[in-house]
PDB file of C-alpha atoms in Angstrom:
ATOM      1  CA  MET S   1     187.742 133.880  -6.826  1.00  0.00           C
ATOM      2  CA  VAL S   2     187.792 136.461  -9.596  1.00  0.00           C
ATOM      3  CA  ILE S   3     187.160 140.204  -8.891  1.00  0.00           C
ATOM      4  CA  LYS S   4     185.549 141.730 -12.041  1.00  0.00           C
ATOM      5  CA  GLN S   5     183.979 145.036 -12.687  1.00  0.00           C
ATOM      6  CA  LEU S   6     180.252 145.015 -12.593  1.00  0.00           C
ATOM      7  CA  ASN S   7     178.268 146.356 -15.188  1.00  0.00           C
ATOM      8  CA  TYR S   8     175.505 148.657 -14.059  1.00  0.00           C
ATOM      9  CA  ASP S   9     173.076 147.954 -16.456  1.00  0.00           C
ATOM     10  CA  GLU S  10     173.193 144.426 -15.939  1.00  0.00           C
ATOM     11  CA  TYR S  11     173.030 144.380 -11.955  1.00  0.00           C
ATOM     12  CA  LYS S  12     171.611 147.605 -11.194  1.00  0.00           C
ATOM     13  CA  GLY S  13     168.443 147.347  -8.785  1.00  0.00           C
ATOM     14  CA  LYS S  14     168.942 143.383  -8.477  1.00  0.00           C
ATOM     15  CA  LYS S  15     168.265 141.862  -5.013  1.00  0.00           C
ATOM     16  CA  TYR S  16     170.751 140.318  -2.933  1.00  0.00           C
ATOM     17  CA  LYS S  17     170.552 138.576   0.752  1.00  0.00           C
ATOM     18  CA  ALA S  18     172.521 138.214   3.510  1.00  0.00           C
ATOM     19  CA  GLU S  19     172.764 137.925   7.074  1.00  0.00           C
ATOM     20  CA  ILE S  20     174.926 139.844  10.212  1.00  0.00           C
ATOM     21  CA  HIS S  21     176.065 137.157  12.925  1.00  0.00           C
ATOM     22  CA  SER S  22     177.184 139.178  16.311  1.00  0.00           C
ATOM     23  CA  ASP S  23     178.224 138.222  19.516  1.00  0.00           C
ATOM     24  CA  LYS S  24     178.151 141.954  20.807  1.00  0.00           C
ATOM     25  CA  PHE S  25     177.052 145.322  19.861  1.00  0.00           C
ATOM     26  CA  LEU S  26     179.181 148.710  20.074  1.00  0.00           C
ATOM     27  CA  SER S  27     177.061 150.733  23.119  1.00  0.00           C
ATOM     28  CA  ILE S  28     177.327 154.729  22.742  1.00  0.00           C
ATOM     29  CA  ASP S  29     175.959 156.816  25.653  1.00  0.00           C
ATOM     30  CA  PRO S  30     176.065 159.998  26.794  1.00  0.00           C
ATOM     31  CA  GLU S  31     178.777 160.477  29.880  1.00  0.00           C
ATOM     32  CA  GLY S  32     179.147 163.840  31.103  1.00  0.00           C
ATOM     33  CA  GLU S  33     180.632 166.368  27.948  1.00  0.00           C
ATOM     34  CA  GLY S  34     181.008 163.306  25.923  1.00  0.00           C
ATOM     35  CA  PHE S  35     180.147 159.650  25.234  1.00  0.00           C
ATOM     36  CA  SER S  36     181.550 156.058  26.752  1.00  0.00           C
ATOM     37  CA  ILE S  37     181.940 153.972  23.923  1.00  0.00           C
ATOM     38  CA  GLU S  38     182.040 150.095  24.930  1.00  0.00           C
ATOM     39  CA  TRP S  39     181.721 146.434  23.448  1.00  0.00           C
ATOM     40  CA  ILE S  40     179.081 144.614  25.220  1.00  0.00           C
ATOM     41  CA  LYS S  41     178.875 140.856  24.939  1.00  0.00           C
ATOM     42  CA  VAL S  42     174.853 139.347  24.371  1.00  0.00           C
ATOM     43  CA  ASP S  43     173.473 136.369  26.063  1.00  0.00           C
ATOM     44  CA  SER S  44     172.305 135.142  22.486  1.00  0.00           C
ATOM     45  CA  GLU S  45     173.937 135.980  18.765  1.00  0.00           C
ATOM     46  CA  ILE S  46     172.373 138.920  17.150  1.00  0.00           C
ATOM     47  CA  VAL S  47     171.614 137.558  13.938  1.00  0.00           C
ATOM     48  CA  GLU S  48     170.095 140.259  11.565  1.00  0.00           C
ATOM     49  CA  ALA S  49     168.585 139.373   8.062  1.00  0.00           C
ATOM     50  CA  LEU S  50     169.421 141.578   5.206  1.00  0.00           C
ATOM     51  CA  THR S  51     167.753 141.907   1.706  1.00  0.00           C
ATOM     52  CA  ASP S  52     168.581 145.179  -0.138  1.00  0.00           C
ATOM     53  CA  ASP S  53     169.544 146.419  -3.875  1.00  0.00           C
ATOM     54  CA  MET S  54     172.678 145.656  -5.676  1.00  0.00           C
ATOM     55  CA  LEU S  55     174.278 149.114  -7.022  1.00  0.00           C
ATOM     56  CA  SER S  56     172.727 152.375  -5.566  1.00  0.00           C
ATOM     57  CA  GLU S  57     171.275 155.105  -7.926  1.00  0.00           C
ATOM     58  CA  TRP S  58     172.154 157.766  -5.590  1.00  0.00           C
ATOM     59  CA  LEU S  59     175.770 157.448  -6.572  1.00  0.00           C
ATOM     60  CA  ASP S  60     177.567 159.794  -8.670  1.00  0.00           C
ATOM     61  CA  ASN S  61     179.774 158.476 -10.920  1.00  0.00           C
ATOM     62  CA  PRO S  62     179.750 154.867  -8.971  1.00  0.00           C
ATOM     63  CA  VAL S  63     181.831 151.990  -9.800  1.00  0.00           C
ATOM     64  CA  ALA S  64     181.601 148.664  -8.093  1.00  0.00           C
ATOM     65  CA  TYR S  65     183.210 144.961  -8.580  1.00  0.00           C
ATOM     66  CA  GLY S  66     182.348 141.440  -7.958  1.00  0.00           C
ATOM     67  CA  ALA S  67     183.636 138.599  -6.659  1.00  0.00           C
ATOM     68  CA  PHE S  68     182.746 135.388  -8.701  1.00  0.00           C
ATOM     69  CA  GLU S  69     183.587 131.552  -8.118  1.00  0.00           C
ATOM     70  CA  GLY S  70     182.869 130.563 -11.620  1.00  0.00           C
ATOM     71  CA  ASP S  71     179.782 132.220 -12.536  1.00  0.00           C
ATOM     72  CA  THR S  72     178.117 132.543  -9.749  1.00  0.00           C
ATOM     73  CA  LEU S  73     178.589 136.273  -7.922  1.00  0.00           C
ATOM     74  CA  ILE S  74     179.443 135.693  -4.128  1.00  0.00           C
ATOM     75  CA  GLY S  75     179.689 138.989  -3.052  1.00  0.00           C
ATOM     76  CA  PHE S  76     180.611 142.795  -4.229  1.00  0.00           C
ATOM     77  CA  VAL S  77     181.775 146.256  -3.525  1.00  0.00           C
ATOM     78  CA  GLU S  78     179.973 149.816  -4.607  1.00  0.00           C
ATOM     79  CA  GLY S  79     182.018 153.359  -4.362  1.00  0.00           C
ATOM     80  CA  PHE S  80     182.336 156.719  -5.577  1.00  0.00           C
ATOM     81  CA  LEU S  81     184.194 159.823  -4.717  1.00  0.00           C
ATOM     82  CA  GLU S  82     182.694 162.530  -2.863  1.00  0.00           C
ATOM     83  CA  ASP S  83     183.448 165.348  -4.853  1.00  0.00           C
ATOM     84  CA  TRP S  84     182.737 168.184  -2.188  1.00  0.00           C
ATOM     85  CA  ASN S  85     184.835 166.876   0.439  1.00  0.00           C
ATOM     86  CA  ASN S  86     187.311 164.489  -1.298  1.00  0.00           C
ATOM     87  CA  ARG S  87     186.695 161.374   0.501  1.00  0.00           C
ATOM     88  CA  TYR S  88     185.586 158.265  -1.281  1.00  0.00           C
ATOM     89  CA  ARG S  89     182.767 156.432   0.121  1.00  0.00           C
ATOM     90  CA  ILE S  90     182.343 152.827   0.029  1.00  0.00           C
ATOM     91  CA  SER S  91     178.702 152.627   0.013  1.00  0.00           C
ATOM     92  CA  ASN S  92     178.215 148.925   0.080  1.00  0.00           C
ATOM     93  CA  ILE S  93     180.487 145.805   0.494  1.00  0.00           C
ATOM     94  CA  CYS S  94     179.238 142.150   1.019  1.00  0.00           C
ATOM     95  CA  VAL S  95     179.735 138.795   1.096  1.00  0.00           C
ATOM     96  CA  PHE S  96     176.290 137.050   0.932  1.00  0.00           C
ATOM     97  CA  ASP S  97     177.068 133.195   2.084  1.00  0.00           C
ATOM     98  CA  THR S  98     178.231 133.820   5.945  1.00  0.00           C
ATOM     99  CA  GLY S  99     180.318 130.177   4.970  1.00  0.00           C
ATOM    100  CA  LEU S 100     182.778 132.106   2.710  1.00  0.00           C
ATOM    101  CA  ARG S 101     183.361 135.045   5.165  1.00  0.00           C
ATOM    102  CA  SER S 102     187.115 135.141   6.730  1.00  0.00           C
ATOM    103  CA  LYS S 103     187.923 133.249   3.181  1.00  0.00           C
ATOM    104  CA  GLY S 104     189.844 136.245   1.839  1.00  0.00           C
ATOM    105  CA  VAL S 105     186.190 137.047  -0.006  1.00  0.00           C
ATOM    106  CA  GLY S 106     185.838 140.783   1.474  1.00  0.00           C
ATOM    107  CA  THR S 107     189.679 141.226   1.616  1.00  0.00           C
ATOM    108  CA  ALA S 108     189.890 140.839  -2.078  1.00  0.00           C
ATOM    109  CA  LEU S 109     186.686 143.176  -2.686  1.00  0.00           C
ATOM    110  CA  LEU S 110     187.983 145.615  -0.315  1.00  0.00           C
ATOM    111  CA  GLU S 111     191.615 146.007  -1.645  1.00  0.00           C
ATOM    112  CA  LYS S 112     189.935 146.736  -5.271  1.00  0.00           C
ATOM    113  CA  ILE S 113     187.943 149.283  -4.314  1.00  0.00           C
ATOM    114  CA  MET S 114     190.770 150.739  -1.846  1.00  0.00           C
ATOM    115  CA  GLU S 115     192.725 150.910  -5.493  1.00  0.00           C
ATOM    116  CA  ASP S 116     190.049 153.118  -7.077  1.00  0.00           C
ATOM    117  CA  ALA S 117     189.948 155.615  -4.162  1.00  0.00           C
ATOM    118  CA  VAL S 118     193.639 156.032  -4.179  1.00  0.00           C
ATOM    119  CA  LYS S 119     193.437 156.553  -8.012  1.00  0.00           C
ATOM    120  CA  SER S 120     190.300 159.204  -7.471  1.00  0.00           C
ATOM    121  CA  GLY S 121     193.238 161.770  -5.240  1.00  0.00           C
ATOM    122  CA  ALA S 122     190.784 160.915  -2.398  1.00  0.00           C
ATOM    123  CA  ARG S 123     192.189 162.256   0.746  1.00  0.00           C
ATOM    124  CA  MET S 124     190.357 159.190   2.816  1.00  0.00           C
ATOM    125  CA  ALA S 125     188.135 156.537   2.352  1.00  0.00           C
ATOM    126  CA  VAL S 126     184.720 156.060   4.387  1.00  0.00           C
ATOM    127  CA  LEU S 127     182.160 153.845   4.860  1.00  0.00           C
ATOM    128  CA  GLU S 128     179.274 152.968   7.028  1.00  0.00           C
ATOM    129  CA  THR S 129     177.720 150.211   9.269  1.00  0.00           C
ATOM    130  CA  GLN S 130     176.152 149.610  12.551  1.00  0.00           C
ATOM    131  CA  SER S 131     176.558 149.159  15.837  1.00  0.00           C
ATOM    132  CA  TYR S 132     175.929 145.697  16.109  1.00  0.00           C
ATOM    133  CA  ASN S 133     178.155 144.308  13.430  1.00  0.00           C
ATOM    134  CA  SER S 134     181.017 143.583  15.312  1.00  0.00           C
ATOM    135  CA  LYS S 135     182.719 141.099  12.577  1.00  0.00           C
ATOM    136  CA  ALA S 136     182.637 143.928   9.991  1.00  0.00           C
ATOM    137  CA  ILE S 137     183.905 146.906  12.488  1.00  0.00           C
ATOM    138  CA  SER S 138     186.637 144.340  13.319  1.00  0.00           C
ATOM    139  CA  PHE S 139     187.055 143.428   9.615  1.00  0.00           C
ATOM    140  CA  TYR S 140     187.782 147.364   8.639  1.00  0.00           C
ATOM    141  CA  LYS S 141     189.725 148.146  12.063  1.00  0.00           C
ATOM    142  CA  LYS S 142     192.179 145.095  10.953  1.00  0.00           C
ATOM    143  CA  ASN S 143     192.104 147.051   7.265  1.00  0.00           C
ATOM    144  CA  GLY S 144     193.294 149.922   8.790  1.00  0.00           C
ATOM    145  CA  PHE S 145     189.792 152.208   8.916  1.00  0.00           C
ATOM    146  CA  GLU S 146     189.073 153.752  12.502  1.00  0.00           C
ATOM    147  CA  LEU S 147     185.816 155.107  13.904  1.00  0.00           C
ATOM    148  CA  ILE S 148     185.286 158.567  12.819  1.00  0.00           C
ATOM    149  CA  GLY S 149     181.744 159.317  13.845  1.00  0.00           C
ATOM    150  CA  PHE S 150     178.188 157.907  15.041  1.00  0.00           C
ATOM    151  CA  ASP S 151     174.423 158.484  14.935  1.00  0.00           C
ATOM    152  CA  ARG S 152     173.120 157.128  18.032  1.00  0.00           C
ATOM    153  CA  TYR S 153     169.121 158.197  15.765  1.00  0.00           C
ATOM    154  CA  ALA S 154     170.150 157.639  12.027  1.00  0.00           C
ATOM    155  CA  TYR S 155     167.990 154.189  11.848  1.00  0.00           C
ATOM    156  CA  SER S 156     164.949 154.664  14.495  1.00  0.00           C
ATOM    157  CA  ASN S 157     164.549 156.675  17.432  1.00  0.00           C
ATOM    158  CA  ASP S 158     165.025 153.569  19.493  1.00  0.00           C
ATOM    159  CA  GLY S 159     168.627 152.919  17.913  1.00  0.00           C
ATOM    160  CA  PRO S 160     170.591 152.844  21.210  1.00  0.00           C
ATOM    161  CA  LYS S 161     167.970 150.737  22.812  1.00  0.00           C
ATOM    162  CA  GLU S 162     167.854 148.234  19.540  1.00  0.00           C
ATOM    163  CA  HIS S 163     171.541 148.666  19.601  1.00  0.00           C
ATOM    164  CA  ASN S 164     171.561 149.618  16.210  1.00  0.00           C
ATOM    165  CA  MET S 165     173.479 153.094  15.686  1.00  0.00           C
ATOM    166  CA  ARG S 166     174.995 154.653  12.491  1.00  0.00           C
ATOM    167  CA  ILE S 167     178.832 154.008  12.317  1.00  0.00           C
ATOM    168  CA  GLU S 168     180.928 155.699  10.416  1.00  0.00           C
ATOM    169  CA  MET S 169     184.611 154.458   9.780  1.00  0.00           C
ATOM    170  CA  GLY S 170     187.235 156.155   7.822  1.00  0.00           C
ATOM    171  CA  LYS S 171     190.657 155.185   6.467  1.00  0.00           C
ATOM    172  CA  LYS S 172     193.527 158.274   5.481  1.00  0.00           C
ATOM    173  CA  LEU S 173     194.738 157.449   1.899  1.00  0.00           C
TER     174      LEU S 173
END
């Protein structure tokens, strides 16, 4: 596997597909003056298909890297410095094939983009995931990220019922 910087003109807007598999979700519920946060196991695995565009147009001066096996792109990461608050936003990280996950591809991509985060002078790196994406949350925690916020209704008014809430994670640099 080789990690290479991606050319935005070549990859911008290309579609990619992946799947999220999870045996639990993060439950975040109002409790008293605050919230309770706990993992809930599910009886049947949560499987979410994901189809999205690579290399978002809304990013300011983004950088992206791809993981390649030969000429085949097997995953990518993109990020940029948020000038207004001096945080480095990892806007996307994905290993396309579930069979290649837990094989070091995501770690290599995350390490590469974190080099840029440190070089940028950002005070911290931040990213977003979903409350049902337990494997991503565990991966980020293993790499030093912590839960720094959430939005129970970011994706729909039924977010809590659908176990699909926005989780914000960060790591001080």
